[in-house]
Short mmCIF file of C-alpha atoms in Angstrom, two decimals:
data_model
loop_
_atom_site.label_atom_id
_atom_site.label_comp_id
_atom_site.label_asym_id
_atom_site.label_seq_id
_atom_site.Cartn_x
_atom_site.Cartn_y
_atom_site.Cartn_z
CA MET H 1 -112.87 -42.08 29.21
CA ASN H 2 -110.83 -38.98 30.02
CA THR H 3 -107.12 -39.21 29.31
CA PRO H 4 -105.26 -38.96 32.64
CA ARG H 5 -103.00 -36.02 33.24
CA ILE H 6 -99.58 -36.84 34.64
CA GLY H 7 -97.37 -34.21 36.20
CA LEU H 8 -93.59 -34.53 36.41
CA LYS H 9 -91.45 -32.39 38.72
CA ALA H 10 -87.69 -31.90 38.98
CA SER H 11 -85.25 -29.38 40.38
CA CYS H 12 -84.43 -28.31 36.79
CA VAL H 13 -86.66 -28.49 33.72
CA VAL H 14 -85.63 -27.61 30.15
CA GLY H 15 -88.56 -25.88 28.48
CA PHE H 16 -88.87 -24.23 25.08
CA ASP H 17 -90.08 -20.66 24.64
CA GLY H 18 -90.81 -20.89 20.92
CA ALA H 19 -87.29 -19.96 19.86
CA ARG H 20 -84.86 -21.57 22.29
CA HIS H 21 -84.47 -23.86 25.28
CA VAL H 22 -84.97 -22.18 28.66
CA LEU H 23 -84.30 -23.54 32.14
CA TRP H 24 -86.97 -23.66 34.83
CA ARG H 25 -85.83 -24.13 38.41
CA ASP H 26 -88.18 -26.39 40.42
CA GLY H 27 -90.14 -26.87 37.23
CA GLU H 28 -93.15 -28.93 36.18
CA VAL H 29 -94.18 -30.73 33.01
CA VAL H 30 -97.77 -31.88 32.63
CA ILE H 31 -98.57 -34.42 29.94
CA GLU H 32 -101.94 -35.57 28.63
CA GLY H 33 -101.87 -38.63 26.41
CA SER H 34 -98.96 -38.41 23.99
CA ARG H 35 -98.59 -34.62 24.22
CA VAL H 36 -97.11 -32.04 26.55
CA LEU H 37 -99.80 -29.85 28.06
CA PHE H 38 -97.75 -27.48 30.21
CA VAL H 39 -94.14 -26.57 31.04
CA GLY H 40 -93.24 -24.16 33.82
CA ARG H 41 -94.32 -23.76 37.44
CA GLY H 42 -97.69 -23.73 39.17
CA PHE H 43 -99.92 -25.62 36.71
CA PRO H 44 -103.41 -24.30 37.48
CA GLY H 45 -105.52 -27.34 36.56
CA PRO H 46 -106.18 -30.78 38.03
CA VAL H 47 -103.55 -33.52 37.68
CA ASP H 48 -104.29 -37.21 38.22
CA GLU H 49 -100.77 -38.18 39.32
CA TRP H 50 -97.65 -36.26 40.26
CA ILE H 51 -94.16 -37.82 40.03
CA ASP H 52 -91.35 -35.88 41.70
CA TYR H 53 -87.89 -36.80 40.39
CA GLY H 54 -86.14 -34.52 42.89
CA ASN H 55 -82.64 -33.34 42.06
CA ALA H 56 -82.67 -34.02 38.33
CA LEU H 57 -82.65 -32.41 34.91
CA LEU H 58 -85.92 -33.10 33.11
CA GLY H 59 -85.61 -32.30 29.43
CA PRO H 60 -86.50 -33.34 25.90
CA GLY H 61 -85.45 -36.78 24.70
CA PHE H 62 -82.33 -37.04 22.59
CA ILE H 63 -82.55 -37.71 18.84
CA ASP H 64 -79.90 -40.05 17.42
CA LEU H 65 -79.90 -40.12 13.62
CA ASP H 66 -77.04 -42.61 13.25
CA ALA H 67 -77.99 -44.85 16.15
CA LEU H 68 -76.18 -48.14 16.57
CA GLY H 69 -78.59 -51.01 15.94
CA ASP H 70 -75.92 -53.67 16.21
CA LEU H 71 -73.59 -55.60 18.49
CA ASP H 72 -70.71 -53.26 17.80
CA SER H 73 -67.36 -54.76 16.79
CA THR H 74 -65.25 -51.70 17.58
CA VAL H 75 -63.63 -53.52 20.49
CA LEU H 76 -62.26 -56.09 18.03
CA CYS H 77 -60.61 -53.43 15.88
CA LEU H 78 -59.19 -51.10 18.53
CA ASP H 79 -55.37 -51.15 18.34
CA ASN H 80 -55.50 -54.27 16.17
CA GLY H 81 -53.95 -53.00 12.94
CA ASP H 82 -55.58 -52.84 9.52
CA GLU H 83 -59.17 -53.98 9.97
CA ARG H 84 -59.43 -55.00 6.31
CA GLY H 85 -57.40 -58.10 7.03
CA MET H 86 -59.48 -59.29 9.95
CA GLY H 87 -62.70 -60.10 8.14
CA ARG H 88 -64.41 -56.73 8.34
CA MET H 89 -64.12 -56.54 4.57
CA TRP H 90 -64.95 -59.36 2.17
CA SER H 91 -62.01 -61.17 0.61
CA GLU H 92 -62.05 -62.12 -3.05
CA GLU H 93 -62.14 -65.78 -2.03
CA TYR H 94 -65.16 -65.22 0.21
CA LEU H 95 -67.02 -63.39 -2.55
CA ARG H 96 -66.27 -66.22 -4.98
CA ARG H 97 -67.52 -68.88 -2.53
CA GLY H 98 -70.73 -66.95 -1.98
CA PRO H 99 -71.43 -64.74 1.04
CA ARG H 100 -73.79 -65.94 3.76
CA GLU H 101 -75.52 -64.59 6.83
CA SER H 102 -73.55 -64.74 10.07
CA TYR H 103 -76.68 -64.62 12.25
CA SER H 104 -80.00 -66.41 12.12
CA PHE H 105 -83.17 -64.40 11.51
CA GLU H 106 -83.90 -64.44 15.25
CA GLU H 107 -80.39 -63.24 16.06
CA GLU H 108 -80.70 -60.40 13.55
CA VAL H 109 -83.84 -59.23 15.33
CA PHE H 110 -82.29 -59.72 18.77
CA LYS H 111 -79.40 -57.37 18.01
CA TYR H 112 -81.99 -54.60 17.58
CA ARG H 113 -83.67 -55.46 20.89
CA TYR H 114 -80.29 -55.24 22.58
CA ALA H 115 -79.38 -51.97 20.82
CA PHE H 116 -82.78 -50.32 21.33
CA THR H 117 -82.60 -51.09 25.04
CA GLN H 118 -79.19 -49.41 25.15
CA LEU H 119 -80.54 -46.35 23.33
CA ILE H 120 -83.43 -45.91 25.78
CA ARG H 121 -81.06 -46.52 28.69
CA ASN H 122 -78.94 -43.57 27.51
CA GLY H 123 -81.76 -41.06 27.11
CA ILE H 124 -82.36 -41.47 23.37
CA THR H 125 -86.06 -41.32 22.53
CA THR H 126 -85.91 -41.04 18.71
CA ALA H 127 -83.53 -43.19 16.68
CA MET H 128 -82.64 -43.82 13.06
CA PRO H 129 -80.60 -47.03 13.42
CA ILE H 130 -77.52 -48.12 11.53
CA THR H 131 -75.91 -51.57 11.31
CA SER H 132 -72.91 -53.06 9.53
CA MET H 133 -73.29 -54.93 6.25
CA TYR H 134 -69.93 -56.73 6.23
CA TYR H 135 -71.28 -59.82 8.04
CA ARG H 136 -74.47 -59.99 5.98
CA GLU H 137 -75.18 -62.05 2.86
CA TRP H 138 -76.01 -58.72 1.21
CA ALA H 139 -78.18 -56.11 2.88
CA GLU H 140 -81.30 -56.01 5.08
CA THR H 141 -84.72 -57.50 4.36
CA PHE H 142 -88.36 -56.51 4.60
CA ASP H 143 -89.22 -59.43 6.88
CA GLU H 144 -86.57 -58.66 9.45
CA PHE H 145 -87.63 -55.01 9.58
CA ALA H 146 -91.24 -55.97 10.03
CA ALA H 147 -90.02 -57.78 13.14
CA VAL H 148 -87.76 -54.87 14.16
CA ALA H 149 -90.75 -52.51 14.01
CA GLY H 150 -92.48 -54.84 16.46
CA VAL H 151 -89.50 -54.66 18.84
CA ALA H 152 -89.44 -50.86 18.69
CA GLY H 153 -93.19 -50.70 19.31
CA GLU H 154 -92.94 -53.10 22.24
CA LEU H 155 -90.12 -51.16 23.90
CA GLY H 156 -91.74 -47.83 23.05
CA LEU H 157 -88.82 -46.33 21.12
CA ARG H 158 -89.64 -43.76 18.43
CA THR H 159 -87.82 -44.95 15.32
CA TYR H 160 -87.30 -44.07 11.66
CA LEU H 161 -86.90 -47.44 10.00
CA GLY H 162 -86.39 -49.18 6.69
CA PRO H 163 -84.18 -51.95 5.38
CA CYS H 164 -80.78 -50.78 4.22
CA TYR H 165 -80.10 -51.41 0.53
CA MET H 166 -77.09 -51.19 -1.78
CA SER H 167 -75.97 -52.15 -5.26
CA GLY H 168 -72.33 -52.94 -4.58
CA MET H 169 -69.43 -53.13 -2.19
CA GLN H 170 -65.66 -53.12 -2.14
CA TYR H 171 -63.69 -56.29 -1.51
CA LEU H 172 -60.06 -57.18 -0.88
CA THR H 173 -58.30 -58.99 -3.72
CA ALA H 174 -55.66 -61.66 -3.31
CA ASP H 175 -52.86 -59.13 -3.91
CA GLY H 176 -54.21 -56.79 -1.23
CA SER H 177 -55.76 -54.20 -3.55
CA LEU H 178 -59.39 -53.10 -3.48
CA ALA H 179 -61.97 -53.82 -6.16
CA GLU H 180 -65.72 -53.23 -6.56
CA HIS H 181 -68.43 -55.84 -6.88
CA TRP H 182 -71.76 -54.67 -8.34
CA ASP H 183 -75.20 -56.27 -8.40
CA GLU H 184 -77.65 -53.70 -9.73
CA PRO H 185 -80.76 -55.95 -9.65
CA ARG H 186 -80.16 -56.73 -6.01
CA GLY H 187 -79.88 -53.05 -5.18
CA LEU H 188 -83.14 -52.20 -6.95
CA ALA H 189 -84.85 -55.14 -5.23
CA GLY H 190 -83.66 -53.70 -1.92
CA LEU H 191 -85.18 -50.33 -2.78
CA ALA H 192 -88.46 -52.08 -3.61
CA ALA H 193 -88.38 -53.74 -0.17
CA ALA H 194 -87.74 -50.35 1.43
CA GLU H 195 -90.70 -48.84 -0.43
CA ARG H 196 -92.93 -51.72 0.67
CA PHE H 197 -91.85 -51.26 4.28
CA PHE H 198 -92.56 -47.53 4.12
CA ARG H 199 -96.03 -48.01 2.68
CA GLU H 200 -96.97 -50.73 5.18
CA PHE H 201 -95.34 -49.45 8.37
CA ASP H 202 -95.11 -45.65 8.21
CA GLY H 203 -97.25 -44.54 11.17
CA ALA H 204 -97.42 -47.99 12.77
CA HIS H 205 -97.64 -48.51 16.53
CA GLY H 206 -99.52 -45.29 17.10
CA GLY H 207 -97.09 -43.23 15.03
CA LEU H 208 -93.95 -44.42 16.84
CA ILE H 209 -92.70 -46.08 13.66
CA ARG H 210 -91.93 -43.84 10.71
CA GLY H 211 -90.53 -44.92 7.40
CA ALA H 212 -87.21 -43.75 5.96
CA LEU H 213 -85.11 -44.54 2.90
CA LEU H 214 -81.71 -45.76 4.07
CA PRO H 215 -79.29 -46.59 1.23
CA ASP H 216 -75.99 -47.89 2.58
CA ARG H 217 -73.20 -45.52 1.55
CA ILE H 218 -72.71 -43.22 -1.39
CA GLN H 219 -69.91 -45.37 -2.86
CA THR H 220 -71.99 -48.58 -2.68
CA CYS H 221 -74.91 -47.16 -4.68
CA THR H 222 -75.18 -46.85 -8.46
CA PRO H 223 -76.64 -43.79 -10.22
CA ALA H 224 -79.84 -45.72 -11.03
CA LEU H 225 -80.35 -46.72 -7.40
CA LEU H 226 -79.88 -43.19 -6.05
CA HIS H 227 -81.90 -41.60 -8.87
CA ARG H 228 -84.86 -43.85 -8.01
CA THR H 229 -84.31 -43.19 -4.31
CA ALA H 230 -84.59 -39.44 -4.95
CA ALA H 231 -87.81 -39.88 -6.93
CA LEU H 232 -89.33 -42.12 -4.25
CA SER H 233 -88.35 -39.67 -1.51
CA ARG H 234 -90.25 -36.93 -3.31
CA GLU H 235 -93.28 -39.17 -3.83
CA LEU H 236 -93.45 -40.37 -0.22
CA ALA H 237 -92.05 -37.22 1.45
CA ALA H 238 -89.58 -39.63 3.04
CA PRO H 239 -86.26 -38.69 4.65
CA VAL H 240 -83.17 -40.17 3.00
CA ARG H 241 -80.10 -40.95 5.07
CA LEU H 242 -76.94 -41.51 3.07
CA HIS H 243 -73.45 -41.80 4.52
CA CYS H 244 -71.11 -39.60 2.53
CA CYS H 245 -67.98 -37.46 2.78
CA GLN H 246 -66.78 -39.74 5.57
CA GLY H 247 -63.43 -40.89 4.19
CA ARG H 248 -60.72 -39.89 1.74
CA ASP H 249 -60.95 -43.23 -0.03
CA GLU H 250 -64.72 -42.75 -0.46
CA VAL H 251 -64.28 -39.27 -1.93
CA ALA H 252 -61.61 -40.51 -4.34
CA LEU H 253 -63.72 -43.49 -5.42
CA VAL H 254 -66.83 -41.38 -6.05
CA LYS H 255 -64.77 -38.98 -8.15
CA GLN H 256 -63.34 -41.90 -10.10
CA LEU H 257 -66.70 -43.61 -10.65
CA ARG H 258 -69.02 -40.61 -11.05
CA GLY H 259 -66.73 -37.78 -12.15
CA LYS H 260 -67.77 -35.51 -9.28
CA ALA H 261 -67.16 -35.06 -5.57
CA PRO H 262 -69.89 -36.63 -3.37
CA LEU H 263 -71.98 -33.52 -2.64
CA ALA H 264 -71.88 -32.33 -6.24
CA TRP H 265 -73.02 -35.76 -7.36
CA LEU H 266 -75.89 -35.80 -4.86
CA GLU H 267 -76.90 -32.36 -6.10
CA GLN H 268 -76.94 -33.64 -9.68
CA LEU H 269 -79.16 -36.56 -8.59
CA GLN H 270 -81.54 -34.14 -6.78
CA LEU H 271 -80.81 -35.86 -3.50
CA LEU H 272 -79.24 -32.87 -1.80
CA GLY H 273 -82.19 -31.14 -0.15
CA PRO H 274 -84.08 -30.67 3.13
CA ARG H 275 -84.95 -34.39 3.37
CA ALA H 276 -81.29 -35.42 3.10
CA VAL H 277 -79.78 -36.68 6.36
CA LEU H 278 -76.03 -37.03 5.83
CA PRO H 279 -73.60 -38.70 8.20
CA HIS H 280 -70.71 -37.63 8.53
CA GLY H 281 -69.51 -34.83 6.28
CA ILE H 282 -65.93 -34.62 7.57
CA HIS H 283 -64.37 -34.50 4.08
CA ILE H 284 -66.04 -31.48 2.48
CA GLU H 285 -64.40 -30.15 -0.68
CA GLY H 286 -63.66 -26.56 0.36
CA ASP H 287 -65.91 -23.49 0.52
CA ASP H 288 -67.83 -24.34 -2.65
CA ASP H 289 -68.99 -27.63 -1.17
CA LEU H 290 -69.79 -26.00 2.15
CA ALA H 291 -71.91 -23.40 0.37
CA ARG H 292 -73.60 -26.18 -1.62
CA LEU H 293 -74.41 -28.04 1.60
CA ALA H 294 -75.66 -25.00 3.50
CA GLY H 295 -77.81 -23.80 0.62
CA SER H 296 -79.45 -27.17 0.12
CA GLY H 297 -81.11 -27.41 3.53
CA ALA H 298 -79.61 -30.87 4.07
CA SER H 299 -78.56 -31.87 7.59
CA LEU H 300 -75.24 -33.27 8.72
CA VAL H 301 -75.29 -35.98 11.37
CA HIS H 302 -72.20 -35.36 13.46
CA CYS H 303 -70.69 -38.43 15.18
CA PRO H 304 -67.47 -37.13 16.76
CA VAL H 305 -66.51 -40.11 18.94
CA VAL H 306 -66.36 -42.80 16.26
CA PHE H 307 -64.08 -40.69 14.05
CA ALA H 308 -61.85 -39.45 16.88
CA ARG H 309 -60.97 -43.09 17.60
CA ASP H 310 -59.26 -43.20 14.22
CA GLY H 311 -57.66 -39.79 14.54
CA GLU H 312 -60.13 -37.92 12.33
CA ALA H 313 -62.40 -34.98 13.02
CA LEU H 314 -64.81 -32.56 11.40
CA ASP H 315 -62.93 -29.52 10.11
CA SER H 316 -64.95 -26.99 12.11
CA PHE H 317 -68.29 -27.53 13.80
CA GLY H 318 -68.56 -23.81 14.54
CA ARG H 319 -67.71 -22.63 11.02
CA TYR H 320 -70.23 -25.00 9.46
CA ARG H 321 -72.92 -23.79 11.87
CA ALA H 322 -72.05 -20.16 11.11
CA ARG H 323 -72.58 -20.90 7.40
CA GLY H 324 -76.09 -22.19 8.17
CA VAL H 325 -75.56 -25.97 8.17
CA ASN H 326 -78.06 -27.78 10.38
CA PHE H 327 -76.42 -30.33 12.67
CA ALA H 328 -77.98 -33.39 14.23
CA LEU H 329 -76.01 -35.83 16.38
CA GLY H 330 -75.41 -39.56 16.11
CA THR H 331 -73.58 -42.20 18.07
CA ASP H 332 -72.80 -44.70 15.24
CA THR H 333 -70.91 -46.87 17.72
CA TRP H 334 -70.91 -48.29 21.21
CA PRO H 335 -71.59 -46.95 23.77
CA ALA H 336 -74.85 -45.28 22.75
CA ASP H 337 -74.01 -42.20 24.80
CA LEU H 338 -74.88 -38.83 23.29
CA LEU H 339 -73.59 -36.98 26.37
CA ASP H 340 -70.16 -38.44 25.61
CA ASN H 341 -70.50 -37.32 21.99
CA MET H 342 -71.43 -33.81 23.15
CA ARG H 343 -68.44 -33.65 25.49
CA GLN H 344 -65.90 -35.07 23.07
CA GLY H 345 -67.45 -33.17 20.17
CA LEU H 346 -67.09 -29.88 22.03
CA ASN H 347 -63.47 -30.57 22.96
CA ILE H 348 -62.58 -31.70 19.44
CA ALA H 349 -64.29 -28.67 17.88
CA ARG H 350 -62.27 -26.31 20.06
CA ILE H 351 -59.03 -28.03 19.19
CA GLN H 352 -59.90 -27.88 15.48
CA GLU H 353 -60.96 -24.24 15.73
CA GLY H 354 -58.03 -23.15 17.90
CA GLY H 355 -60.19 -21.66 20.63
CA SER H 356 -63.48 -21.74 22.51
CA GLU H 357 -65.40 -19.00 20.74
CA GLY H 358 -66.82 -20.97 17.80
CA SER H 359 -68.66 -23.81 19.54
CA SER H 360 -70.50 -24.05 22.83
CA ALA H 361 -71.95 -26.80 25.02
CA LEU H 362 -75.42 -25.53 24.14
CA ASP H 363 -74.67 -25.89 20.42
CA PHE H 364 -74.15 -29.62 20.90
CA TYR H 365 -77.22 -30.01 23.14
CA ASN H 366 -79.26 -28.21 20.49
CA ALA H 367 -77.91 -30.58 17.83
CA ALA H 368 -79.07 -33.58 19.91
CA THR H 369 -82.56 -32.11 20.25
CA LEU H 370 -83.70 -29.25 18.00
CA GLY H 371 -81.23 -30.05 15.20
CA GLY H 372 -82.33 -33.66 15.01
CA ALA H 373 -85.97 -32.60 14.95
CA LYS H 374 -85.29 -30.14 12.11
CA ALA H 375 -83.51 -32.85 10.11
CA LEU H 376 -86.67 -34.97 10.39
CA GLY H 377 -88.98 -32.06 9.54
CA ARG H 378 -90.58 -32.32 12.99
CA ASP H 379 -91.51 -29.30 15.09
CA ASP H 380 -93.04 -31.53 17.78
CA LEU H 381 -89.81 -33.28 18.81
CA GLY H 382 -86.62 -32.15 20.53
CA ARG H 383 -88.38 -29.65 22.80
CA LEU H 384 -90.74 -29.47 25.76
CA ALA H 385 -93.57 -27.07 25.01
CA SER H 386 -97.34 -27.21 24.89
CA GLY H 387 -98.40 -29.43 21.99
CA ALA H 388 -95.05 -31.15 21.55
CA LYS H 389 -94.74 -34.91 21.78
CA ALA H 390 -94.22 -36.10 25.35
CA ASP H 391 -90.71 -37.46 24.73
CA ILE H 392 -88.99 -36.68 28.03
CA THR H 393 -85.78 -37.76 29.73
CA VAL H 394 -84.78 -37.41 33.38
CA PHE H 395 -81.08 -37.22 34.22
CA SER H 396 -80.17 -37.57 37.88
CA LEU H 397 -77.99 -34.80 39.27
CA ASP H 398 -77.10 -36.72 42.44
CA GLY H 399 -74.03 -38.52 41.10
CA LEU H 400 -70.83 -37.73 42.99
CA HIS H 401 -68.98 -37.73 39.66
CA LEU H 402 -70.95 -34.68 38.52
CA GLY H 403 -69.25 -32.45 41.10
CA PRO H 404 -70.77 -29.36 42.71
CA LEU H 405 -73.67 -28.10 40.61
CA PHE H 406 -73.97 -24.73 38.97
CA ASP H 407 -75.56 -25.29 35.58
CA PRO H 408 -77.03 -28.80 35.28
CA LEU H 409 -76.47 -28.97 31.52
CA LYS H 410 -72.84 -27.92 31.79
CA ASN H 411 -72.26 -30.37 34.63
CA LEU H 412 -73.76 -33.21 32.58
CA ILE H 413 -71.77 -32.37 29.46
CA LEU H 414 -68.53 -31.98 31.43
CA ALA H 415 -68.87 -35.06 33.62
CA GLY H 416 -72.13 -36.90 32.94
CA ARG H 417 -72.74 -40.18 31.20
CA GLY H 418 -75.67 -41.81 29.49
CA ASP H 419 -76.60 -44.01 32.43
CA ASP H 420 -77.25 -40.92 34.53
CA CYS H 421 -80.59 -41.09 32.73
CA VAL H 422 -82.97 -42.61 35.28
CA ALA H 423 -86.33 -42.25 33.54
CA SER H 424 -87.64 -41.86 30.02
CA TRP H 425 -91.07 -41.10 28.64
CA ILE H 426 -91.81 -41.55 24.93
CA ASP H 427 -95.12 -40.51 23.39
CA GLY H 428 -96.47 -40.08 26.92
CA ARG H 429 -95.57 -43.64 27.99
CA CYS H 430 -93.02 -44.30 30.72
CA VAL H 431 -90.61 -46.69 29.01
CA MET H 432 -87.91 -46.54 31.69
CA GLN H 433 -88.14 -45.87 35.41
CA HIS H 434 -85.31 -45.96 37.96
CA GLY H 435 -82.91 -46.94 35.16
CA GLN H 436 -84.91 -50.05 34.23
CA VAL H 437 -86.28 -50.29 30.71
CA GLN H 438 -89.77 -51.70 31.10
CA GLY H 439 -90.07 -55.42 30.37
CA VAL H 440 -86.35 -56.06 29.78
CA ASP H 441 -84.34 -58.64 31.73
CA TYR H 442 -80.90 -57.00 31.71
CA PRO H 443 -78.85 -60.09 32.74
CA ALA H 444 -80.60 -62.29 30.14
CA LEU H 445 -80.11 -59.61 27.49
CA ARG H 446 -76.41 -59.42 28.25
CA ARG H 447 -75.94 -63.20 28.23
CA GLN H 448 -77.53 -63.58 24.82
CA ALA H 449 -75.58 -60.63 23.42
CA GLN H 450 -72.31 -62.13 24.67
CA ALA H 451 -73.04 -65.52 23.11
CA GLN H 452 -74.06 -63.91 19.82
CA PHE H 453 -70.94 -61.75 19.80
CA HIS H 454 -68.85 -64.90 20.15
CA LYS H 455 -70.55 -66.21 17.02
CA LEU H 456 -69.78 -62.96 15.19
CA MET H 457 -66.11 -63.23 16.13
CA GLN H 458 -65.92 -66.72 14.65
CA SER H 459 -67.52 -65.56 11.40
CA HIS H 460 -64.62 -63.16 10.72
CA ALA H 461 -62.40 -66.06 9.72
CA GLU H 462 -64.62 -66.86 6.72
CA ARG H 463 -64.20 -63.37 5.28
CA ALA H 464 -60.54 -62.82 6.15
CA VAL H 465 -57.86 -63.30 3.51
CA GLY H 466 -56.43 -66.79 3.91
CA ARG H 467 -59.29 -67.83 6.24
CA SER H 468 -57.11 -67.51 9.34
CA ASP H 469 -58.14 -69.14 12.60
CA TRP H 470 -60.51 -66.65 14.21
CA ARG H 471 -58.59 -66.86 17.50
CA GLY H 472 -55.60 -65.19 15.90
CA LEU H 473 -57.46 -62.31 14.27
CA PHE H 474 -57.99 -60.26 17.43
CA GLN H 475 -55.38 -59.35 20.02
CA PRO H 476 -56.08 -58.13 23.57
CA ALA H 477 -54.45 -54.93 24.82
CA ILE H 478 -52.57 -56.95 27.46
CA PRO H 479 -51.40 -60.43 26.39
CA PHE H 480 -53.13 -63.28 28.17
CA ALA H 481 -50.90 -65.04 30.67
CA ASP H 482 -52.37 -68.53 30.44
CA ALA H 483 -52.78 -70.90 27.52
CA TRP H 484 -56.50 -71.38 28.16
CA SER H 485 -57.19 -67.68 27.61
CA VAL H 486 -55.13 -67.68 24.44
CA GLU H 487 -57.41 -70.42 23.15
CA ARG H 488 -60.53 -68.53 24.22
CA PRO H 489 -60.16 -64.73 24.06
CA LEU H 490 -63.50 -64.01 25.77
CA CYS H 491 -63.01 -64.93 29.40
CA THR H 492 -66.72 -64.57 30.17
CA LEU H 493 -67.51 -67.45 27.82
CA ALA H 494 -65.53 -70.05 29.79
CA SER H 495 -68.57 -72.26 30.20
CA GLN H 496 -69.38 -72.39 26.47
CA PRO H 497 -68.19 -75.32 24.36
CA ASP H 498 -65.66 -74.58 21.63
CA GLN H 499 -67.14 -74.40 18.14
#
């Protein structure tokens, strides 16, 4: 049977001329199977079906290399004081009792279904997910990721997956100081599970699922764990994502434990190279470290929104780019909106750089597309050109909030939001049309997420110092006026029995 050709039209189409994105007015994209056949105007051949999206920007799908795969707990921490005391870090007492899972196996898998739906809904077509470990017994498992791969394949999301692994974590002692707990065998067992997942699932679901090595954070991994990770990455040609240079405490701890700053230590371990995908890089140790990073070919995953919430920012997006650092983008938090990260990232960069010359709107759009593709070693993603993967997003330009149109990309970055995305095609399959992710019951998804989030809130009391009543750990921005709401912070859960 012949593969049908599908033609997509829109008032604006972002093509790729071999070196850069270019904008076609009243453009067309023709896809055949999983690939783009044509971008431009006036396709000369036969097309089985044309879909006209009208006044819209049709462009390459976004690539999110620190994509939230969780029910995010940021709303619990916002303006709520030191999060270490609210159960987002293990207490010494909790560690002594023996950590446990906060969710069931089915709930662990559900959180990915919820998160992946959000990613697609916001125009993200390729994701490397991230979740928190603080509410886990330890780290992630092979079995749950076998199920997660099935969810990604069902929804049609292109993902780079693997169970997160670690050999230690910090905990809060009774006197309020921090200490480290290490379990080297458990870390190495986690790496073995990650290798098994890679060998069994890399290329699954028609190539939508790709394997990746995803150690937790640089300060939670021992030298043996990272040394073996580096060797396995070379053997499998696997990308390695490792969170590093994201906090002053992390940098100080790595220096104390390993005798070097994070990037110098990664270089010593032979982990600092083109396959290294590094969120967040906001605490780089001067020009020497910047030169080390740029010369290595490693990519930084920039997540401006999540750090701005805590008053932190990358030193200079523009200066790092000028030195040759490749940037990808990530969300790392809720909402899964890369347009918001582009907008806030651009504004933050200009404040940090003291002007508008060093960073442009296009720089951030490139990071969300071409930069992410480069970080993954893919020249068939992040662009619309003949032969590229048919990963396509359609952003409506009809929203009143977008204002009068001049340049659709500038309008979207200045005023757009993720849910302006009305359609998404991944690997040539329409996974979302008219804002509806195929096969997903939005109200049912939200109800289950809300109930599961309630369970997560309750679990904080087990980890908090003193095992406080969970109701007192989180405070609303405006105090509740009635006693019932004080007893039950989540008003939408009024019909649920107390637990």
